[in-house]
PDB file of C-alpha atoms in Angstrom:
ATOM      1  CA  MET A   1      35.496 -35.385  31.737  1.00 81.00           C
ATOM      2  CA  LEU A   2      35.386 -36.220  27.982  1.00 90.00           C
ATOM      3  CA  ILE A   3      35.353 -32.925  25.236  1.00 89.00           C
ATOM      4  CA  THR A   4      32.203 -34.587  23.934  1.00 91.00           C
ATOM      5  CA  ASP A   5      30.540 -34.621  27.135  1.00 90.00           C
ATOM      6  CA  ARG A   6      30.890 -31.026  28.331  1.00 89.00           C
ATOM      7  CA  PRO A   7      27.530 -29.259  28.443  1.00 86.00           C
ATOM      8  CA  GLN A   8      28.749 -26.236  27.416  1.00 86.00           C
ATOM      9  CA  LEU A   9      29.642 -27.070  23.986  1.00 88.00           C
ATOM     10  CA  LYS A  10      27.409 -25.739  21.123  1.00 92.00           C
ATOM     11  CA  ALA A  11      25.029 -28.553  20.308  1.00 94.00           C
ATOM     12  CA  ILE A  12      25.790 -30.841  17.299  1.00 95.00           C
ATOM     13  CA  PRO A  13      23.023 -33.410  15.568  1.00 95.00           C
ATOM     14  CA  LEU A  14      22.249 -36.082  17.522  1.00 94.00           C
ATOM     15  CA  GLU A  15      23.931 -38.246  14.931  1.00 95.00           C
ATOM     16  CA  TRP A  16      27.027 -36.948  15.193  1.00 96.00           C
ATOM     17  CA  GLN A  17      27.319 -37.231  19.008  1.00 95.00           C
ATOM     18  CA  GLN A  18      28.111 -40.891  19.599  1.00 96.00           C
ATOM     19  CA  PRO A  19      30.728 -41.445  16.682  1.00 96.00           C
ATOM     20  CA  LEU A  20      32.355 -38.383  18.064  1.00 97.00           C
ATOM     21  CA  ARG A  21      32.184 -39.510  21.461  1.00 96.00           C
ATOM     22  CA  ASN A  22      34.154 -42.764  20.128  1.00 96.00           C
ATOM     23  CA  TRP A  23      36.291 -41.166  18.155  1.00 96.00           C
ATOM     24  CA  GLU A  24      37.465 -38.687  20.761  1.00 96.00           C
ATOM     25  CA  LEU A  25      37.732 -42.226  23.147  1.00 96.00           C
ATOM     26  CA  ARG A  26      40.212 -43.886  20.312  1.00 95.00           C
ATOM     27  CA  LEU A  27      42.266 -40.356  20.131  1.00 95.00           C
ATOM     28  CA  ARG A  28      42.955 -41.002  23.864  1.00 94.00           C
ATOM     29  CA  ALA A  29      43.970 -44.656  23.580  1.00 95.00           C
ATOM     30  CA  GLU A  30      46.212 -43.521  21.019  1.00 93.00           C
ATOM     31  CA  GLY A  31      48.091 -41.606  23.629  1.00 89.00           C
ATOM     32  CA  LYS A  32      47.395 -38.174  21.630  1.00 87.00           C
ATOM     33  CA  ARG A  33      48.029 -34.814  23.573  1.00 82.00           C
ATOM     34  CA  GLU A  34      44.798 -32.770  25.397  1.00 84.00           C
ATOM     35  CA  ALA A  35      45.296 -30.000  23.028  1.00 82.00           C
ATOM     36  CA  THR A  36      45.380 -32.244  20.051  1.00 88.00           C
ATOM     37  CA  ILE A  37      42.472 -33.984  20.853  1.00 92.00           C
ATOM     38  CA  ASP A  38      40.384 -30.588  21.798  1.00 91.00           C
ATOM     39  CA  VAL A  39      41.612 -29.158  18.168  1.00 92.00           C
ATOM     40  CA  ARG A  40      40.327 -31.911  16.332  1.00 95.00           C
ATOM     41  CA  ILE A  41      36.690 -32.832  18.039  1.00 96.00           C
ATOM     42  CA  ARG A  42      36.020 -28.741  17.992  1.00 95.00           C
ATOM     43  CA  HIS A  43      36.979 -28.864  14.471  1.00 97.00           C
ATOM     44  CA  LEU A  44      34.625 -32.057  13.812  1.00 97.00           C
ATOM     45  CA  ARG A  45      31.570 -30.415  15.759  1.00 97.00           C
ATOM     46  CA  ARG A  46      31.765 -27.742  13.497  1.00 97.00           C
ATOM     47  CA  LEU A  47      31.648 -29.437  10.654  1.00 97.00           C
ATOM     48  CA  ALA A  48      28.991 -31.233  12.187  1.00 97.00           C
ATOM     49  CA  ARG A  49      26.818 -28.009  13.003  1.00 96.00           C
ATOM     50  CA  ASP A  50      27.555 -26.528   9.274  1.00 96.00           C
ATOM     51  CA  LEU A  51      25.977 -29.596   7.726  1.00 95.00           C
ATOM     52  CA  GLY A  52      22.983 -29.712   9.385  1.00 91.00           C
ATOM     53  CA  ASN A  53      21.012 -32.636   9.055  1.00 87.00           C
ATOM     54  CA  VAL A  54      24.071 -34.796   7.256  1.00 92.00           C
ATOM     55  CA  THR A  55      25.043 -37.711   9.193  1.00 94.00           C
ATOM     56  CA  PRO A  56      28.666 -38.604   9.190  1.00 94.00           C
ATOM     57  CA  GLU A  57      27.701 -41.695   6.970  1.00 92.00           C
ATOM     58  CA  SER A  58      26.041 -40.042   4.428  1.00 92.00           C
ATOM     59  CA  VAL A  59      29.056 -37.068   3.789  1.00 94.00           C
ATOM     60  CA  THR A  60      29.872 -36.821   0.402  1.00 92.00           C
ATOM     61  CA  GLU A  61      32.915 -35.739  -1.457  1.00 92.00           C
ATOM     62  CA  ASP A  62      30.609 -32.472  -2.521  1.00 94.00           C
ATOM     63  CA  ASP A  63      29.154 -31.860   0.881  1.00 94.00           C
ATOM     64  CA  LEU A  64      32.707 -30.946   2.065  1.00 94.00           C
ATOM     65  CA  VAL A  65      33.687 -29.154  -0.960  1.00 93.00           C
ATOM     66  CA  GLN A  66      30.733 -26.807  -0.450  1.00 94.00           C
ATOM     67  CA  TRP A  67      31.442 -26.507   3.253  1.00 95.00           C
ATOM     68  CA  ALA A  68      35.048 -26.080   2.815  1.00 93.00           C
ATOM     69  CA  GLY A  69      34.802 -23.901   0.094  1.00 93.00           C
ATOM     70  CA  SER A  70      32.583 -21.453   1.624  1.00 94.00           C
ATOM     71  CA  LYS A  71      35.626 -20.656   4.195  1.00 93.00           C
ATOM     72  CA  ASN A  72      37.395 -17.849   4.211  1.00 92.00           C
ATOM     73  CA  TRP A  73      40.067 -19.436   6.281  1.00 88.00           C
ATOM     74  CA  ALA A  74      43.754 -18.401   6.511  1.00 82.00           C
ATOM     75  CA  PRO A  75      46.100 -21.143   4.995  1.00 82.00           C
ATOM     76  CA  GLU A  76      46.992 -22.637   8.340  1.00 81.00           C
ATOM     77  CA  THR A  77      43.347 -22.954   9.381  1.00 87.00           C
ATOM     78  CA  ARG A  78      42.598 -24.534   6.338  1.00 90.00           C
ATOM     79  CA  HIS A  79      45.489 -27.287   6.800  1.00 88.00           C
ATOM     80  CA  ALA A  80      44.160 -27.773  10.117  1.00 90.00           C
ATOM     81  CA  TYR A  81      40.443 -28.359   9.483  1.00 94.00           C
ATOM     82  CA  TYR A  82      41.766 -30.210   6.868  1.00 92.00           C
ATOM     83  CA  MET A  83      44.110 -32.644   8.999  1.00 92.00           C
ATOM     84  CA  SER A  84      41.046 -33.358  11.424  1.00 95.00           C
ATOM     85  CA  VAL A  85      38.380 -34.426   9.235  1.00 95.00           C
ATOM     86  CA  THR A  86      40.640 -36.488   7.175  1.00 92.00           C
ATOM     87  CA  ALA A  87      41.746 -38.236  10.441  1.00 93.00           C
ATOM     88  CA  PHE A  88      37.808 -38.645  11.563  1.00 95.00           C
ATOM     89  CA  TYR A  89      36.883 -40.385   8.144  1.00 93.00           C
ATOM     90  CA  SER A  90      40.318 -42.175   7.922  1.00 91.00           C
ATOM     91  CA  TRP A  91      39.100 -43.857  11.429  1.00 92.00           C
ATOM     92  CA  HIS A  92      35.303 -43.874  11.157  1.00 88.00           C
ATOM     93  CA  THR A  93      33.703 -47.170   9.155  1.00 73.00           C
ATOM     94  CA  ARG A  94      31.378 -45.797   6.346  1.00 65.00           C
ATOM     95  CA  PRO A  95      29.049 -48.434   4.299  1.00 63.00           C
ATOM     96  CA  THR A  96      30.344 -47.414   1.204  1.00 64.00           C
ATOM     97  CA  GLY A  97      33.981 -48.131   2.925  1.00 68.00           C
ATOM     98  CA  ASN A  98      35.472 -44.662   0.993  1.00 79.00           C
ATOM     99  CA  ASN A  99      37.296 -41.921   2.474  1.00 83.00           C
ATOM    100  CA  PRO A 100      34.975 -38.433   1.483  1.00 89.00           C
ATOM    101  CA  ALA A 101      38.042 -36.320   2.090  1.00 88.00           C
ATOM    102  CA  GLU A 102      40.754 -38.180   1.062  1.00 84.00           C
ATOM    103  CA  ARG A 103      40.567 -36.313  -2.498  1.00 82.00           C
ATOM    104  CA  VAL A 104      39.428 -33.194  -1.395  1.00 80.00           C
ATOM    105  CA  MET A 105      41.436 -32.205   1.833  1.00 75.00           C
ATOM    106  CA  CYS A 106      44.828 -32.765   0.591  1.00 72.00           C
ATOM    107  CA  GLY A 107      47.791 -30.774   0.961  1.00 62.00           C
ATOM    108  CA  ILE A 108      47.067 -27.015   0.336  1.00 61.00           C
ATOM    109  CA  SER A 109      50.113 -24.255  -0.150  1.00 61.00           C
ATOM    110  CA  ARG A 110      50.658 -22.522   3.216  1.00 59.00           C
ATOM    111  CA  GLN A 111      53.044 -19.492   1.863  1.00 64.00           C
ATOM    112  CA  GLN A 112      54.547 -18.671   5.529  1.00 67.00           C
ATOM    113  CA  PRO A 113      53.940 -15.467   7.391  1.00 70.00           C
ATOM    114  CA  PRO A 114      56.691 -13.193   8.244  1.00 77.00           C
ATOM    115  CA  PRO A 115      57.505 -13.062  12.148  1.00 82.00           C
ATOM    116  CA  ARG A 116      54.687 -10.739  13.815  1.00 89.00           C
ATOM    117  CA  PRO A 117      56.761 -10.089  17.453  1.00 93.00           C
ATOM    118  CA  THR A 118      54.092  -7.890  19.504  1.00 96.00           C
ATOM    119  CA  PRO A 119      55.859  -4.224  20.214  1.00 95.00           C
ATOM    120  CA  GLU A 120      57.105  -3.295  23.197  1.00 96.00           C
ATOM    121  CA  ASP A 121      54.460  -0.694  23.892  1.00 97.00           C
ATOM    122  CA  ALA A 122      51.831  -3.262  23.955  1.00 97.00           C
ATOM    123  CA  VAL A 123      53.272  -5.433  26.225  1.00 97.00           C
ATOM    124  CA  ARG A 124      53.477  -2.900  28.561  1.00 96.00           C
ATOM    125  CA  HIS A 125      50.395  -1.879  27.909  1.00 97.00           C
ATOM    126  CA  ALA A 126      49.114  -5.036  28.637  1.00 97.00           C
ATOM    127  CA  LEU A 127      50.996  -5.484  31.926  1.00 97.00           C
ATOM    128  CA  GLN A 128      49.791  -2.602  33.329  1.00 97.00           C
ATOM    129  CA  ILE A 129      45.965  -3.226  33.167  1.00 97.00           C
ATOM    130  CA  ALA A 130      46.324  -6.983  33.578  1.00 97.00           C
ATOM    131  CA  ASN A 131      45.515  -8.842  36.791  1.00 97.00           C
ATOM    132  CA  PRO A 132      48.011 -10.735  38.557  1.00 94.00           C
ATOM    133  CA  ARG A 133      46.916 -13.954  37.208  1.00 96.00           C
ATOM    134  CA  THR A 134      46.625 -12.704  33.644  1.00 97.00           C
ATOM    135  CA  GLU A 135      49.916 -10.481  33.948  1.00 97.00           C
ATOM    136  CA  LEU A 136      51.927 -14.120  34.648  1.00 97.00           C
ATOM    137  CA  ILE A 137      50.651 -15.561  31.520  1.00 97.00           C
ATOM    138  CA  ILE A 138      51.425 -12.498  28.962  1.00 97.00           C
ATOM    139  CA  ARG A 139      55.057 -12.904  30.815  1.00 96.00           C
ATOM    140  CA  LEU A 140      55.538 -16.778  30.240  1.00 97.00           C
ATOM    141  CA  ALA A 141      55.171 -15.909  26.721  1.00 97.00           C
ATOM    142  CA  ALA A 142      56.977 -12.798  26.423  1.00 96.00           C
ATOM    143  CA  GLU A 143      59.977 -13.514  28.628  1.00 96.00           C
ATOM    144  CA  LEU A 144      60.035 -17.391  28.133  1.00 95.00           C
ATOM    145  CA  GLY A 145      58.546 -17.766  24.547  1.00 95.00           C
ATOM    146  CA  LEU A 146      55.698 -20.848  25.901  1.00 96.00           C
ATOM    147  CA  ARG A 147      52.807 -21.570  24.401  1.00 95.00           C
ATOM    148  CA  CYS A 148      49.310 -21.219  25.146  1.00 94.00           C
ATOM    149  CA  ALA A 149      49.224 -25.280  26.178  1.00 92.00           C
ATOM    150  CA  GLU A 150      52.424 -25.212  27.883  1.00 96.00           C
ATOM    151  CA  ILE A 151      51.475 -22.001  30.216  1.00 97.00           C
ATOM    152  CA  ALA A 152      48.111 -23.278  31.047  1.00 95.00           C
ATOM    153  CA  GLN A 153      49.912 -26.729  32.051  1.00 94.00           C
ATOM    154  CA  VAL A 154      52.534 -25.027  34.790  1.00 96.00           C
ATOM    155  CA  HIS A 155      52.610 -26.523  37.746  1.00 96.00           C
ATOM    156  CA  THR A 156      54.873 -26.014  41.166  1.00 94.00           C
ATOM    157  CA  ARG A 157      56.053 -29.786  40.322  1.00 95.00           C
ATOM    158  CA  ASP A 158      57.877 -28.064  37.772  1.00 95.00           C
ATOM    159  CA  ILE A 159      59.353 -25.314  39.248  1.00 95.00           C
ATOM    160  CA  ASP A 160      62.725 -25.406  40.831  1.00 93.00           C
ATOM    161  CA  THR A 161      64.614 -23.192  43.026  1.00 89.00           C
ATOM    162  CA  GLY A 162      68.322 -23.538  43.462  1.00 83.00           C
ATOM    163  CA  GLU A 163      71.324 -21.641  44.300  1.00 80.00           C
ATOM    164  CA  ASP A 164      72.245 -21.241  40.746  1.00 81.00           C
ATOM    165  CA  GLY A 165      68.557 -19.500  40.279  1.00 88.00           C
ATOM    166  CA  CYS A 166      65.244 -21.015  39.054  1.00 93.00           C
ATOM    167  CA  THR A 167      64.299 -23.013  36.126  1.00 94.00           C
ATOM    168  CA  LEU A 168      60.875 -24.093  34.629  1.00 95.00           C
ATOM    169  CA  THR A 169      60.529 -27.707  33.086  1.00 95.00           C
ATOM    170  CA  VAL A 170      57.831 -26.883  30.202  1.00 96.00           C
ATOM    171  CA  HIS A 171      55.757 -29.695  29.070  1.00 93.00           C
ATOM    172  CA  GLY A 172      55.809 -29.156  25.392  1.00 91.00           C
ATOM    173  CA  LYS A 173      53.927 -30.225  22.064  1.00 83.00           C
ATOM    174  CA  GLY A 174      54.172 -34.049  21.272  1.00 78.00           C
ATOM    175  CA  GLY A 175      55.535 -34.807  25.133  1.00 82.00           C
ATOM    176  CA  LYS A 176      58.506 -33.285  24.723  1.00 88.00           C
ATOM    177  CA  VAL A 177      60.331 -31.550  27.812  1.00 93.00           C
ATOM    178  CA  ARG A 178      62.484 -28.423  28.166  1.00 94.00           C
ATOM    179  CA  VAL A 179      63.932 -26.795  31.024  1.00 94.00           C
ATOM    180  CA  LEU A 180      64.455 -23.109  30.706  1.00 95.00           C
ATOM    181  CA  PRO A 181      65.918 -20.489  33.348  1.00 93.00           C
ATOM    182  CA  VAL A 182      63.930 -18.239  34.447  1.00 94.00           C
ATOM    183  CA  PRO A 183      64.618 -14.584  34.848  1.00 91.00           C
ATOM    184  CA  LEU A 184      64.688 -13.157  38.628  1.00 90.00           C
ATOM    185  CA  ALA A 185      61.664 -11.069  38.778  1.00 91.00           C
ATOM    186  CA  LEU A 186      59.451 -13.778  36.655  1.00 93.00           C
ATOM    187  CA  ALA A 187      60.745 -16.292  39.047  1.00 92.00           C
ATOM    188  CA  ARG A 188      59.671 -14.079  42.344  1.00 91.00           C
ATOM    189  CA  LEU A 189      56.217 -14.075  40.247  1.00 91.00           C
ATOM    190  CA  LEU A 190      56.530 -17.608  39.519  1.00 91.00           C
ATOM    191  CA  THR A 191      57.070 -18.666  43.204  1.00 87.00           C
ATOM    192  CA  HIS A 192      55.042 -16.131  45.562  1.00 83.00           C
ATOM    193  CA  GLU A 193      53.161 -17.666  48.453  1.00 76.00           C
ATOM    194  CA  ARG A 194      51.961 -20.715  46.097  1.00 83.00           C
ATOM    195  CA  GLU A 195      50.305 -24.146  46.903  1.00 85.00           C
ATOM    196  CA  ASP A 196      51.455 -26.617  45.156  1.00 90.00           C
ATOM    197  CA  GLY A 197      49.280 -27.546  42.031  1.00 94.00           C
ATOM    198  CA  PHE A 198      48.682 -25.749  38.953  1.00 95.00           C
ATOM    199  CA  ILE A 199      49.465 -22.134  38.791  1.00 96.00           C
ATOM    200  CA  PHE A 200      46.200 -21.813  36.896  1.00 96.00           C
ATOM    201  CA  PRO A 201      44.130 -24.171  37.903  1.00 95.00           C
ATOM    202  CA  GLY A 202      40.560 -25.131  36.093  1.00 93.00           C
ATOM    203  CA  LYS A 203      37.982 -27.493  34.666  1.00 86.00           C
ATOM    204  CA  VAL A 204      40.787 -29.161  32.102  1.00 83.00           C
ATOM    205  CA  ASN A 205      42.873 -32.085  34.003  1.00 85.00           C
ATOM    206  CA  GLY A 206      43.020 -29.525  36.892  1.00 92.00           C
ATOM    207  CA  HIS A 207      44.083 -26.622  34.859  1.00 94.00           C
ATOM    208  CA  LEU A 208      42.290 -23.878  32.598  1.00 94.00           C
ATOM    209  CA  SER A 209      42.069 -24.615  28.980  1.00 91.00           C
ATOM    210  CA  PRO A 210      44.571 -23.476  26.225  1.00 91.00           C
ATOM    211  CA  ARG A 211      41.911 -21.411  24.683  1.00 90.00           C
ATOM    212  CA  HIS A 212      40.793 -19.929  28.378  1.00 95.00           C
ATOM    213  CA  VAL A 213      44.833 -18.582  28.308  1.00 97.00           C
ATOM    214  CA  SER A 214      44.705 -17.260  25.185  1.00 96.00           C
ATOM    215  CA  LYS A 215      41.395 -15.594  26.003  1.00 96.00           C
ATOM    216  CA  LEU A 216      42.670 -14.171  28.785  1.00 97.00           C
ATOM    217  CA  ALA A 217      45.791 -12.818  26.874  1.00 97.00           C
ATOM    218  CA  ARG A 218      43.383 -10.968  24.347  1.00 96.00           C
ATOM    219  CA  LYS A 219      41.583  -9.419  26.626  1.00 97.00           C
ATOM    220  CA  VAL A 220      44.513  -7.295  27.779  1.00 97.00           C
ATOM    221  CA  LEU A 221      46.559  -7.362  24.600  1.00 97.00           C
ATOM    222  CA  PRO A 222      45.457  -4.394  21.764  1.00 96.00           C
ATOM    223  CA  ALA A 223      44.314  -5.810  18.796  1.00 92.00           C
ATOM    224  CA  PRO A 224      45.566  -7.677  16.605  1.00 94.00           C
ATOM    225  CA  TRP A 225      48.608  -8.924  19.087  1.00 96.00           C
ATOM    226  CA  ASN A 226      47.766 -12.076  21.262  1.00 95.00           C
ATOM    227  CA  LEU A 227      49.673 -15.056  22.827  1.00 95.00           C
ATOM    228  CA  HIS A 228      51.329 -16.543  19.621  1.00 93.00           C
ATOM    229  CA  SER A 229      53.113 -12.985  18.709  1.00 95.00           C
ATOM    230  CA  LEU A 230      53.927 -12.412  21.873  1.00 96.00           C
ATOM    231  CA  ARG A 231      56.005 -15.762  21.146  1.00 94.00           C
ATOM    232  CA  HIS A 232      57.443 -14.116  18.745  1.00 94.00           C
ATOM    233  CA  ARG A 233      58.553 -11.235  20.337  1.00 94.00           C
ATOM    234  CA  PHE A 234      60.284 -13.452  22.954  1.00 94.00           C
ATOM    235  CA  ALA A 235      62.177 -15.357  19.595  1.00 92.00           C
ATOM    236  CA  THR A 236      63.329 -11.836  17.928  1.00 91.00           C
ATOM    237  CA  VAL A 237      64.282 -10.162  21.247  1.00 91.00           C
ATOM    238  CA  ALA A 238      66.019 -13.171  22.208  1.00 90.00           C
ATOM    239  CA  TYR A 239      67.557 -13.450  19.371  1.00 89.00           C
ATOM    240  CA  VAL A 240      68.815  -9.881  18.279  1.00 86.00           C
ATOM    241  CA  ARG A 241      70.041  -9.560  22.509  1.00 86.00           C
ATOM    242  CA  GLY A 242      71.438 -13.179  22.924  1.00 82.00           C
ATOM    243  CA  GLY A 243      73.993 -13.449  20.684  1.00 80.00           C
ATOM    244  CA  HIS A 244      72.043 -14.503  17.218  1.00 81.00           C
ATOM    245  CA  ASP A 245      72.233 -17.849  18.496  1.00 86.00           C
ATOM    246  CA  LEU A 246      69.957 -20.074  16.510  1.00 87.00           C
ATOM    247  CA  ILE A 247      70.357 -22.945  18.405  1.00 90.00           C
ATOM    248  CA  ALA A 248      69.824 -22.003  21.583  1.00 91.00           C
ATOM    249  CA  LEU A 249      66.935 -20.423  20.686  1.00 91.00           C
ATOM    250  CA  GLN A 250      65.535 -22.796  18.758  1.00 92.00           C
ATOM    251  CA  GLN A 251      65.685 -25.326  22.013  1.00 91.00           C
ATOM    252  CA  ALA A 252      64.129 -22.249  24.396  1.00 91.00           C
ATOM    253  CA  LEU A 253      61.290 -22.375  21.780  1.00 92.00           C
ATOM    254  CA  GLY A 254      61.020 -26.467  21.565  1.00 91.00           C
ATOM    255  CA  HIS A 255      61.246 -26.495  17.813  1.00 88.00           C
ATOM    256  CA  ASN A 256      62.408 -29.804  16.351  1.00 86.00           C
ATOM    257  CA  ASN A 257      63.847 -27.670  13.411  1.00 84.00           C
ATOM    258  CA  VAL A 258      65.973 -24.331  13.241  1.00 85.00           C
ATOM    259  CA  ALA A 259      63.898 -23.534  10.011  1.00 81.00           C
ATOM    260  CA  THR A 260      60.693 -23.075  12.271  1.00 81.00           C
ATOM    261  CA  THR A 261      62.762 -20.896  14.745  1.00 83.00           C
ATOM    262  CA  GLN A 262      63.807 -18.647  11.890  1.00 82.00           C
ATOM    263  CA  ARG A 263      59.783 -18.138  10.632  1.00 81.00           C
ATOM    264  CA  TYR A 264      59.549 -16.626  14.829  1.00 82.00           C
ATOM    265  CA  THR A 265      62.583 -14.270  14.579  1.00 80.00           C
ATOM    266  CA  GLN A 266      62.315 -10.929  12.932  1.00 77.00           C
ATOM    267  CA  CYS A 267      65.633  -9.260  11.739  1.00 69.00           C
ATOM    268  CA  ASP A 268      66.121  -6.095  13.465  1.00 65.00           C
ATOM    269  CA  ALA A 269      66.307  -2.953  11.761  1.00 64.00           C
ATOM    270  CA  THR A 270      69.876  -1.988  12.426  1.00 66.00           C
ATOM    271  CA  ALA A 271      71.468  -5.117  11.768  1.00 63.00           C
ATOM    272  CA  LEU A 272      69.951  -4.442   8.317  1.00 62.00           C
ATOM    273  CA  THR A 273      71.431  -1.316   7.800  1.00 65.00           C
ATOM    274  CA  HIS A 274      75.358  -2.760   9.309  1.00 61.00           C
ATOM    275  CA  LEU A 275      74.930  -5.019   6.199  1.00 62.00           C
ATOM    276  CA  VAL A 276      73.954  -2.481   3.584  1.00 69.00           C
ATOM    277  CA  THR A 277      76.285   0.039   4.473  1.00 67.00           C
ATOM    278  CA  ALA A 278      79.199  -2.782   4.457  1.00 70.00           C
ATOM    279  CA  THR A 279      78.661  -3.217   0.773  1.00 68.00           C
ATOM    280  CA  SER A 280      78.833   0.147  -0.204  1.00 65.00           C
ATOM    281  CA  LEU A 281      81.391   1.061  -3.029  1.00 73.00           C
ATOM    282  CA  THR A 282      81.696   4.486  -1.745  1.00 64.00           C
TER     283      THR A 282
END
């Protein structure tokens, strides 16, 4: 089922329904990933609801300025919405031939936030109150650094158990695949009495949606921690305890650039103390 055809979504004005459905079909024809399509469609549906009776063809630069200017978004969220709206109007043909988002939704300053690893006591608390399904979600993020979309798609065929231990094939962003070794205790949870199929079955191509996976994790993690901060936890602990190997960590996280990996990794206080002590003049 197309995202735009799901009955549980909030209603949008009639004039937006067919254009967004056609755009979703175009995104699928271009081979865009399910998670990307889901984000793009949801962003445009929110725009449609917020603008009310303004049709896609009649949206102006001023409409977008008023809409975007009224939102108290974090820079990353704002950037994501701008990307979605610009992409839609780059595709959607208007009588005037212009793109109302072209000048309004250009690049914005995005200061990179510091790493926010989930504290160990918060992880333990979540595991204590989680049911078996949610426990596995938490552990896949905390022990392997998986994104919510990667967790949602884990399938029994991705798990390989051999003489050298268990490995998991992870289907990452942009269709990139990586293979990770799985700690013994986590491997037991992944393989215990499993029928062939998705580990987290659901209604999105047979598995849970990334949004639902994230929602399940938030129910047991104390605020403000979430699945993404568990990924930061993995990066930080792996770096500190794993020999400070950024290249290996980059591969484990599935990053294209090691600079991205550095943003996930919090320097441990002991290392800073050693550095400062080493430079002491007395």
